[in-house]
Amino acid sequence: MIAKKFLSTAAEAVIDFLFAPRCSVCDAYIENRRDMFCPRCRETIIAVEPAPEIPSALSSVWRITRYREGSREMLRALKFNDGRRADEIAQLNAIRRILELTNDRRLNDLIERSDFAVPVPLHANRQSERGFNQVELIFNDWLNERGLTINSVLRRVKDTKHLFDLNREERRAVIDGAFDIVEGASIDGKTLLLLDDIFTTGATMGECARVLRANGAAEVNGLVLAADF
Ligand SMILES: [Zn+2]
């Protein structure tokens, strides 16, 4: 009897420890599971700002969060899929919650005057390996609610490795000629919102925007979940 009582108490403690709601950014305990963030992180994580320096083919690039002080761990769980599906879903939900909490007039204006959104594409090899393009998963519902659809008119024709370890010049060389327009896509005269998860040097977004403009897009603006600038 005592042993059974002890076991059930121990089990409860383990369950409490494992499933107590915690902040998705800093891991602090939170009162309400639905909040997903502690009050402090909720205050600071959304930091909508335009990038001060952008490649010439882009008219603007907007970030929603700071990368290092906020969304880094969440994005890493999605980007480097290690097969832990539950983690991925939790992190994706946290990211979607950030978007739900984001209501910035400047972003709303940009979304309203865009014709459609275009995700930076993965190479077909990597997409089939991972099963999804995380950029679409992140933004799709949020943009749809605001009346903007995602249209994957870009494709990656060169399978590039992760660019994290490369400097600005190396990135540019690797990314050159990596993208093309999907056959039959109609972008002539359109205002496009280019989507990516992380913005660092802007080499990837710049090359995507260059290809879109070269194929007739009137204007390309960028929207990224996270950037440090
Ligand atoms: Zn927190």
CSV table of C-alpha atoms and ligand atoms in Angstrom, one decimal, residues 22-30 36-42, ligand 1:
chain,number,residue,atom,x,y,z
A,22,ARG,CA,7.0,26.4,-19.5
A,23,CYS,CA,8.0,29.5,-21.5
A,24,SER,CA,8.9,28.4,-25.1
A,25,VAL,CA,11.9,30.9,-25.1
A,26,CYS,CA,13.5,30.8,-21.7
A,27,ASP,CA,12.0,27.6,-20.2
A,28,ALA,CA,10.6,29.4,-17.1
A,29,TYR,CA,7.4,28.0,-15.6
A,30,ILE,CA,4.3,29.8,-16.7
A,36,MET,CA,3.3,29.8,-24.3
A,37,PHE,CA,5.6,32.7,-23.1
A,38,CYS,CA,6.5,34.2,-19.8
A,39,PRO,CA,5.5,37.8,-19.4
A,40,ARG,CA,9.1,39.0,-19.8
A,41,CYS,CA,9.7,37.1,-23.1
A,42,ARG,CA,6.3,38.1,-24.4
B,1,ZN,ZN,10.4,33.4,-21.0
